[in-house]
Amino acid sequence: MSEHSAEAPPLAVVGGGVIGLSVAWRAAVAGFGVTVFDPAPGRGASWVAGGMLAPVAEAWPGEEDVLRLGEESLRRWPGFADDLCAEGADPGLSGAGTVVAGADRADVEQLSVLARYLGSLGREVSVLGGRELRRTQPGLGSSLSGGLLVPGDLAVDNRRLLDALIDAASRRGVRFVPAPVTTVSRTEVRTGDSVAEFAHVVLAAGAWSCGLHPELADRVRPLKGEILRLRARRGSLPPPRRTVRAVVEGRPCYLVPRADGELVLGATQYEAGFDSTVTARGVRELLENAERVFPAIAEYELVETAAGLRAASADNLPYIGALTDGVLAATGHHRNGLLLAPVTADAVVALLTGAEPPAPAVAAHPDRTRETQEESA
Ligand code: GLY
């Protein structure tokens, strides 16, 4: 199956989204002979993502394990990006921070809960009134009631990142097989009538993981998200410099600027199975909310509409670790695939080489919900 050197332990990575590609690249650097199975590597949900690396701005009480894992990954992001740059592949990391805006008083009250929670965890966050908010980020809507400034968050250009990972992985000898996978086991990957043998198999197929392994059937589900890509026209206000997250009458939205002048506006969140059609309602909802947050976008060119399927888990933590038959799961990253790519890749490589995974990744072991499932069966 493989043209890798005889000493390189053969590793299959099923899924070529941001998680699979990050695992593949890091594992190839660690000496594995890696084959990625994906009919369209670098597409899927990762291609549609906003690219916010925002564990603090997206934190919520009760999700401390998600926050710890996200912060660990955020700490690893600059090194991960530098390593990609050293391979000649720049992922477009931005450190401009995040402002979070609340449209009405109830939204601002929701943000105060978040600010108090983050303060109690010792996280840096400043509460802003409406005027301070607009001074901090010019162009925000005059009706916004207030918000927060979260200086430590990063953002990445998801599409540059995916191209960078494919380049870096290819340069490290990773092979790409475009065939759709039908089943996986600890050492085998089946595509149609062919079966290929490996020393290890990593399942990183995002929302599709539920159909590839019985243990994930009830634990990973697709969660649809629609985004829009817009571009300022001549004479219109330029996009915000920072990531802007907002709560508009209880509904979240975000605006993430790209270095090339595009602005990604996201994202809806629906339980719609594997339907990835962009709907008129989704587009209207995003534009209505975003116009209240950053009114200038009404004059922007609408460049693209797209929908992706996040891989959701019941507790919003991913599954990183061995399933009972030894397949290594790296899936279920919910809203946080791009953020969690570095820590997931490092955890998987640690598990493959018998090293200690990063401490916050232990909470993401698939065993955590297996017991609950068995009790309720
Ligand atoms: N991480 C943003 C989203 O999933 O919409």
Short mmCIF file of C-alpha atoms and ligand atoms in Angstrom, two decimals:
data_model
loop_
_atom_site.label_atom_id
_atom_site.label_comp_id
_atom_site.label_asym_id
_atom_site.label_seq_id
_atom_site.Cartn_x
_atom_site.Cartn_y
_atom_site.Cartn_z
CA MET A 1 0.00 0.00 0.00
CA SER A 2 2.78 2.41 0.91
CA GLU A 3 5.97 3.78 -0.67
CA HIS A 4 7.20 4.93 2.75
CA SER A 5 10.54 3.70 4.10
CA ALA A 6 10.54 0.20 5.58
CA GLU A 7 11.29 1.54 9.12
CA ALA A 8 8.40 4.04 9.19
CA PRO A 9 5.44 2.50 11.07
CA PRO A 10 2.48 2.71 8.68
CA LEU A 11 -0.28 4.97 9.95
CA ALA A 12 -3.67 5.58 8.32
CA VAL A 13 -5.50 8.83 9.01
CA VAL A 14 -9.13 8.64 7.93
CA GLY A 15 -10.29 12.20 7.20
CA GLY A 16 -8.36 15.10 5.67
CA GLY A 17 -9.94 18.07 7.45
CA VAL A 18 -7.95 20.29 9.78
CA ILE A 19 -7.70 17.58 12.45
CA GLY A 20 -6.70 14.74 10.11
CA LEU A 21 -4.18 16.91 8.24
CA SER A 22 -2.63 18.21 11.48
CA VAL A 23 -2.31 14.67 12.83
CA ALA A 24 -0.87 13.46 9.52
CA TRP A 25 1.73 16.22 9.30
CA ARG A 26 2.84 15.95 12.95
CA ALA A 27 2.94 12.12 12.76
CA ALA A 28 5.01 12.23 9.57
CA VAL A 29 7.44 14.60 11.32
CA ALA A 30 7.59 12.07 14.20
CA GLY A 31 8.65 9.31 11.77
CA PHE A 32 5.42 7.57 10.77
CA GLY A 33 4.67 6.59 7.18
CA VAL A 34 1.31 8.32 6.86
CA THR A 35 -1.55 7.73 4.42
CA VAL A 36 -4.56 10.10 4.54
CA PHE A 37 -7.88 8.80 3.20
CA ASP A 38 -10.23 11.53 2.00
CA PRO A 39 -12.01 12.11 -1.34
CA ALA A 40 -11.47 15.88 -0.94
CA PRO A 41 -8.73 16.74 1.58
CA GLY A 42 -8.86 20.26 3.01
CA ARG A 43 -12.56 20.72 2.27
CA GLY A 44 -15.58 19.82 4.45
CA ALA A 45 -16.33 21.76 7.63
CA SER A 46 -12.73 23.04 7.95
CA TRP A 47 -13.04 24.86 4.59
CA VAL A 48 -16.18 26.65 5.79
CA ALA A 49 -14.86 27.60 9.25
CA GLY A 50 -14.53 31.15 10.58
CA GLY A 51 -11.03 30.57 11.96
CA MET A 52 -11.55 32.09 15.42
CA LEU A 53 -9.10 30.68 17.95
CA ALA A 54 -11.15 31.96 20.85
CA PRO A 55 -11.43 29.64 23.83
CA VAL A 56 -11.97 32.55 26.21
CA ALA A 57 -14.54 34.45 24.14
CA GLU A 58 -16.43 31.19 23.44
CA ALA A 59 -16.19 29.90 27.05
CA TRP A 60 -19.26 29.06 29.05
CA PRO A 61 -19.83 28.07 32.73
CA GLY A 62 -19.92 24.28 33.12
CA GLU A 63 -17.56 23.69 30.18
CA GLU A 64 -14.28 23.98 32.09
CA ASP A 65 -12.72 20.96 30.35
CA VAL A 66 -13.47 22.53 26.95
CA LEU A 67 -11.90 25.83 28.11
CA ARG A 68 -8.78 24.10 29.52
CA LEU A 69 -8.29 22.10 26.32
CA GLY A 70 -8.89 25.20 24.20
CA GLU A 71 -6.43 27.29 26.19
CA GLU A 72 -3.80 24.56 25.99
CA SER A 73 -4.25 24.48 22.23
CA LEU A 74 -4.18 28.29 21.99
CA ARG A 75 -0.80 28.25 23.79
CA ARG A 76 0.44 25.75 21.19
CA TRP A 77 -0.86 27.74 18.19
CA PRO A 78 2.08 30.18 17.72
CA GLY A 79 4.58 27.28 17.75
CA PHE A 80 2.36 25.23 15.42
CA ALA A 81 2.13 28.18 12.98
CA ASP A 82 5.90 28.84 13.22
CA ASP A 83 6.60 25.17 12.46
CA LEU A 84 4.33 25.36 9.41
CA CYS A 85 6.09 28.57 8.29
CA ALA A 86 9.44 26.78 8.71
CA GLU A 87 8.13 24.18 6.24
CA GLY A 88 7.45 27.05 3.81
CA ALA A 89 3.68 27.10 4.44
CA ASP A 90 2.27 30.19 6.22
CA PRO A 91 -1.21 29.60 7.74
CA GLY A 92 -2.01 33.32 8.25
CA LEU A 93 -2.19 33.60 12.05
CA SER A 94 -3.53 36.90 13.45
CA GLY A 95 -3.09 38.14 17.02
CA ALA A 96 -5.41 41.18 16.92
CA GLY A 97 -7.71 39.82 19.70
CA THR A 98 -11.50 39.71 19.97
CA VAL A 99 -14.19 42.20 20.92
CA VAL A 100 -17.51 40.77 22.02
CA ALA A 101 -20.60 42.95 21.58
CA GLY A 102 -24.08 42.71 23.09
CA ALA A 103 -26.95 44.18 21.06
CA ASP A 104 -29.50 44.83 23.81
CA ARG A 105 -29.48 44.90 27.60
CA ALA A 106 -30.31 41.21 27.92
CA ASP A 107 -27.41 40.37 25.59
CA VAL A 108 -25.06 42.54 27.64
CA GLU A 109 -26.32 40.80 30.81
CA GLN A 110 -25.40 37.48 29.18
CA LEU A 111 -21.92 38.87 28.50
CA SER A 112 -21.59 40.01 32.14
CA VAL A 113 -22.20 36.40 33.23
CA LEU A 114 -19.38 35.40 30.90
CA ALA A 115 -17.12 38.22 32.18
CA ARG A 116 -17.73 37.24 35.83
CA TYR A 117 -17.06 33.60 35.04
CA LEU A 118 -13.84 34.41 33.20
CA GLY A 119 -12.77 36.77 36.01
CA SER A 120 -13.33 33.96 38.53
CA LEU A 121 -10.95 31.80 36.46
CA GLY A 122 -8.35 34.59 36.45
CA ARG A 123 -8.74 35.29 32.71
CA GLU A 124 -7.99 38.75 31.27
CA VAL A 125 -11.16 40.42 30.04
CA SER A 126 -12.34 44.09 30.12
CA VAL A 127 -16.01 45.09 30.30
CA LEU A 128 -16.87 47.93 27.88
CA GLY A 129 -19.85 50.29 27.70
CA GLY A 130 -21.38 51.05 24.29
CA ARG A 131 -19.16 54.10 23.60
CA GLU A 132 -15.97 52.37 24.74
CA LEU A 133 -16.89 49.43 22.54
CA ARG A 134 -17.14 51.68 19.46
CA ARG A 135 -13.91 53.49 20.40
CA THR A 136 -12.15 50.12 20.72
CA GLN A 137 -13.49 48.88 17.40
CA PRO A 138 -14.60 51.67 15.04
CA GLY A 139 -17.58 50.90 12.80
CA LEU A 140 -19.59 48.92 15.35
CA GLY A 141 -23.32 49.74 15.38
CA SER A 142 -24.54 52.75 17.35
CA SER A 143 -27.32 50.70 18.98
CA LEU A 144 -24.99 48.14 20.59
CA SER A 145 -25.30 48.33 24.36
CA GLY A 146 -21.85 47.18 25.49
CA GLY A 147 -19.39 44.34 25.37
CA LEU A 148 -16.03 42.86 26.31
CA LEU A 149 -12.46 43.09 25.09
CA VAL A 150 -10.58 39.78 25.11
CA PRO A 151 -6.99 40.52 24.15
CA GLY A 152 -5.46 37.00 24.14
CA ASP A 153 -7.52 35.35 21.39
CA LEU A 154 -6.02 34.57 17.98
CA ALA A 155 -7.52 33.92 14.55
CA VAL A 156 -6.29 31.97 11.54
CA ASP A 157 -7.16 31.99 7.84
CA ASN A 158 -8.75 28.52 7.60
CA ARG A 159 -8.16 28.13 3.87
CA ARG A 160 -4.51 29.21 4.00
CA LEU A 161 -4.09 26.86 6.95
CA LEU A 162 -5.55 23.89 5.06
CA ASP A 163 -3.35 24.58 2.01
CA ALA A 164 -0.35 24.97 4.33
CA LEU A 165 -1.06 21.64 6.05
CA ILE A 166 -1.48 19.79 2.75
CA ASP A 167 1.82 21.29 1.48
CA ALA A 168 3.72 20.54 4.69
CA ALA A 169 2.30 17.01 4.93
CA SER A 170 3.08 16.27 1.27
CA ARG A 171 6.64 17.53 1.73
CA ARG A 172 6.97 15.13 4.68
CA GLY A 173 5.94 12.20 2.47
CA VAL A 174 2.28 11.88 3.48
CA ARG A 175 0.29 10.01 0.78
CA PHE A 176 -3.26 11.01 -0.08
CA VAL A 177 -5.80 8.37 -1.14
CA PRO A 178 -9.00 9.91 -2.56
CA ALA A 179 -11.21 6.84 -2.02
CA PRO A 180 -14.16 7.06 0.41
CA VAL A 181 -13.66 4.81 3.45
CA THR A 182 -16.44 2.37 4.37
CA THR A 183 -15.13 0.77 7.60
CA VAL A 184 -12.12 1.02 9.91
CA SER A 185 -10.64 -1.26 12.53
CA ARG A 186 -7.49 -1.08 14.66
CA THR A 187 -5.24 -2.06 11.74
CA GLU A 188 -7.41 -1.97 8.63
CA VAL A 189 -9.05 0.58 6.40
CA ARG A 190 -11.61 -0.63 3.89
CA THR A 191 -12.43 1.40 0.76
CA GLY A 192 -15.01 -0.39 -1.39
CA ASP A 193 -13.52 -3.81 -2.16
CA SER A 194 -9.95 -2.94 -1.06
CA VAL A 195 -8.56 -3.44 2.42
CA ALA A 196 -5.28 -1.81 3.47
CA GLU A 197 -3.29 -2.83 6.59
CA PHE A 198 -1.56 -0.39 8.93
CA ALA A 199 0.18 -0.45 12.30
CA HIS A 200 -2.28 2.20 13.56
CA VAL A 201 -5.50 3.83 12.38
CA VAL A 202 -6.62 7.34 13.41
CA LEU A 203 -10.27 8.19 12.80
CA ALA A 204 -10.55 11.92 12.13
CA ALA A 205 -13.53 12.02 9.77
CA GLY A 206 -15.46 14.78 11.57
CA ALA A 207 -19.25 14.37 11.42
CA TRP A 208 -18.82 11.26 9.21
CA SER A 209 -16.98 9.45 12.03
CA CYS A 210 -20.36 8.32 13.42
CA GLY A 211 -20.90 6.12 10.35
CA LEU A 212 -17.40 4.62 10.40
CA HIS A 213 -17.19 3.20 13.90
CA PRO A 214 -20.01 1.69 15.97
CA GLU A 215 -18.69 3.26 19.18
CA LEU A 216 -19.17 6.73 17.74
CA ALA A 217 -22.58 6.06 16.19
CA ASP A 218 -24.51 7.77 19.01
CA ARG A 219 -21.75 10.05 20.18
CA VAL A 220 -20.86 12.20 17.17
CA ARG A 221 -23.52 13.99 15.12
CA PRO A 222 -23.53 16.59 12.35
CA LEU A 223 -24.36 20.15 13.37
CA LYS A 224 -24.96 22.39 10.38
CA GLY A 225 -23.41 25.84 10.14
CA GLU A 226 -23.78 28.41 7.35
CA ILE A 227 -21.32 31.23 6.72
CA LEU A 228 -21.04 34.16 4.32
CA ARG A 229 -17.91 35.70 2.87
CA LEU A 230 -18.05 39.41 2.09
CA ARG A 231 -15.63 41.98 0.70
CA ALA A 232 -15.53 45.75 1.22
CA ARG A 233 -16.21 47.73 -1.97
CA ARG A 234 -14.49 50.94 -2.99
CA GLY A 235 -15.68 53.71 -0.67
CA SER A 236 -17.13 51.40 2.01
CA LEU A 237 -15.74 51.22 5.54
CA PRO A 238 -12.93 48.62 5.77
CA PRO A 239 -13.59 45.43 7.78
CA PRO A 240 -12.92 45.45 11.54
CA ARG A 241 -9.26 44.86 12.47
CA ARG A 242 -10.15 42.33 15.19
CA THR A 243 -12.47 39.37 15.37
CA VAL A 244 -15.90 40.62 16.46
CA ARG A 245 -18.21 38.23 18.25
CA ALA A 246 -21.69 39.36 19.16
CA VAL A 247 -24.89 38.29 20.80
CA VAL A 248 -27.93 39.76 19.04
CA GLU A 249 -31.20 39.09 20.90
CA GLY A 250 -29.68 35.89 22.25
CA ARG A 251 -28.31 34.71 18.89
CA PRO A 252 -24.52 34.50 18.48
CA CYS A 253 -22.68 35.72 15.40
CA TYR A 254 -19.11 36.55 14.49
CA LEU A 255 -17.15 38.55 11.95
CA VAL A 256 -13.58 37.42 11.26
CA PRO A 257 -11.39 39.63 9.03
CA ARG A 258 -8.88 38.08 6.62
CA ALA A 259 -5.60 39.68 5.57
CA ASP A 260 -6.76 39.63 1.91
CA GLY A 261 -9.70 41.96 2.72
CA GLU A 262 -12.45 39.34 3.03
CA LEU A 263 -14.71 39.18 6.05
CA VAL A 264 -16.15 35.85 7.18
CA LEU A 265 -19.58 36.15 8.77
CA GLY A 266 -20.85 33.16 10.75
CA ALA A 267 -22.49 31.08 11.70
CA THR A 268 -25.89 29.49 11.95
CA GLN A 269 -26.27 26.37 14.05
CA TYR A 270 -28.93 23.79 13.18
CA GLU A 271 -29.58 20.11 13.78
CA ALA A 272 -30.24 19.15 10.14
CA GLY A 273 -28.59 15.74 9.77
CA PHE A 274 -26.27 15.61 6.77
CA ASP A 275 -28.09 18.37 4.89
CA SER A 276 -25.60 21.05 3.88
CA THR A 277 -27.81 23.26 1.72
CA VAL A 278 -27.44 27.02 2.27
CA THR A 279 -30.93 28.32 3.04
CA ALA A 280 -32.46 31.74 2.45
CA ARG A 281 -33.40 31.84 6.13
CA GLY A 282 -29.77 31.20 7.17
CA VAL A 283 -28.45 33.98 4.94
CA ARG A 284 -31.14 36.43 6.12
CA GLU A 285 -30.48 35.63 9.78
CA LEU A 286 -26.74 36.15 9.40
CA LEU A 287 -27.08 39.42 7.47
CA GLU A 288 -29.74 40.86 9.79
CA ASN A 289 -27.66 40.16 12.88
CA ALA A 290 -24.39 41.29 11.34
CA GLU A 291 -25.85 44.59 10.10
CA ARG A 292 -26.73 45.52 13.67
CA VAL A 293 -23.18 44.71 14.74
CA PHE A 294 -21.26 46.27 11.83
CA PRO A 295 -23.69 48.25 9.64
CA ALA A 296 -21.16 48.90 6.83
CA ILE A 297 -21.44 45.32 5.61
CA ALA A 298 -24.78 46.19 3.97
CA GLU A 299 -22.67 47.81 1.22
CA TYR A 300 -20.16 44.96 0.93
CA GLU A 301 -19.97 42.53 -1.97
CA LEU A 302 -21.41 39.11 -1.02
CA VAL A 303 -18.66 36.83 -2.33
CA GLU A 304 -19.72 33.38 -1.13
CA THR A 305 -22.30 31.45 0.86
CA ALA A 306 -21.39 28.03 2.25
CA ALA A 307 -22.52 25.44 4.76
CA GLY A 308 -20.47 22.92 6.73
CA LEU A 309 -21.22 20.12 9.15
CA ARG A 310 -19.50 20.40 12.52
CA ALA A 311 -18.84 17.14 14.36
CA ALA A 312 -20.77 17.66 17.58
CA SER A 313 -20.52 15.66 20.80
CA ALA A 314 -22.99 15.73 23.70
CA ASP A 315 -20.67 17.62 26.08
CA ASN A 316 -18.86 19.74 23.43
CA LEU A 317 -15.55 18.01 24.17
CA PRO A 318 -13.91 16.06 21.34
CA TYR A 319 -12.99 12.37 21.50
CA ILE A 320 -9.22 11.96 21.57
CA GLY A 321 -7.97 8.48 22.46
CA ALA A 322 -8.35 4.79 21.78
CA LEU A 323 -11.75 3.23 21.19
CA THR A 324 -12.18 -0.27 22.64
CA ASP A 325 -10.80 -1.99 19.51
CA GLY A 326 -7.70 0.26 19.44
CA VAL A 327 -8.75 2.68 16.68
CA LEU A 328 -7.53 6.11 17.78
CA ALA A 329 -10.37 8.64 17.68
CA ALA A 330 -9.62 12.31 16.93
CA THR A 331 -13.08 13.65 16.23
CA GLY A 332 -16.13 15.39 17.72
CA HIS A 333 -14.46 18.83 17.86
CA HIS A 334 -17.82 20.65 17.67
CA ARG A 335 -17.27 24.41 17.15
CA ASN A 336 -13.55 24.15 17.91
CA GLY A 337 -11.82 22.13 15.19
CA LEU A 338 -9.36 24.82 14.12
CA LEU A 339 -8.63 25.91 17.67
CA LEU A 340 -8.01 22.35 18.87
CA ALA A 341 -5.90 21.13 15.93
CA PRO A 342 -2.46 21.63 17.59
CA VAL A 343 -3.33 20.00 20.92
CA THR A 344 -5.18 17.15 19.19
CA ALA A 345 -2.26 16.42 16.86
CA ASP A 346 0.20 16.51 19.75
CA ALA A 347 -2.04 14.25 21.86
CA VAL A 348 -2.44 11.71 19.05
CA VAL A 349 1.30 11.62 18.32
CA ALA A 350 1.96 11.16 22.07
CA LEU A 351 -0.51 8.25 22.17
CA LEU A 352 1.07 6.69 19.07
CA THR A 353 4.58 6.90 20.52
CA GLY A 354 3.73 5.90 24.10
CA ALA A 355 4.41 9.41 25.49
CA GLU A 356 2.17 11.35 27.92
CA PRO A 357 -0.51 13.35 26.06
CA PRO A 358 -0.99 17.00 27.09
CA ALA A 359 -2.80 16.92 30.49
CA PRO A 360 -6.04 18.70 29.39
CA ALA A 361 -6.50 16.12 26.59
CA VAL A 362 -7.03 13.35 29.15
CA ALA A 363 -10.56 14.68 29.85
CA ALA A 364 -11.34 14.15 26.15
CA HIS A 365 -10.71 10.38 26.25
CA PRO A 366 -13.63 8.43 24.70
CA ASP A 367 -13.98 6.45 27.97
CA ARG A 368 -15.68 9.43 29.60
CA THR A 369 -19.01 8.78 27.91
CA ARG A 370 -18.71 5.04 27.43
CA GLU A 371 -19.55 4.50 31.11
CA THR A 372 -22.56 6.83 30.92
CA GLN A 373 -23.76 5.01 27.80
CA GLU A 374 -23.41 1.60 29.48
CA GLU A 375 -25.30 2.79 32.59
CA SER A 376 -28.21 4.12 30.53
CA ALA A 377 -28.38 1.02 28.25
N1 GLY B 1 -16.22 28.01 15.70
C1 GLY B 1 -17.27 28.69 15.12
C2 GLY B 1 -18.37 27.87 14.58
O1 GLY B 1 -18.36 26.66 14.68
O2 GLY B 1 -19.28 28.44 14.06
#
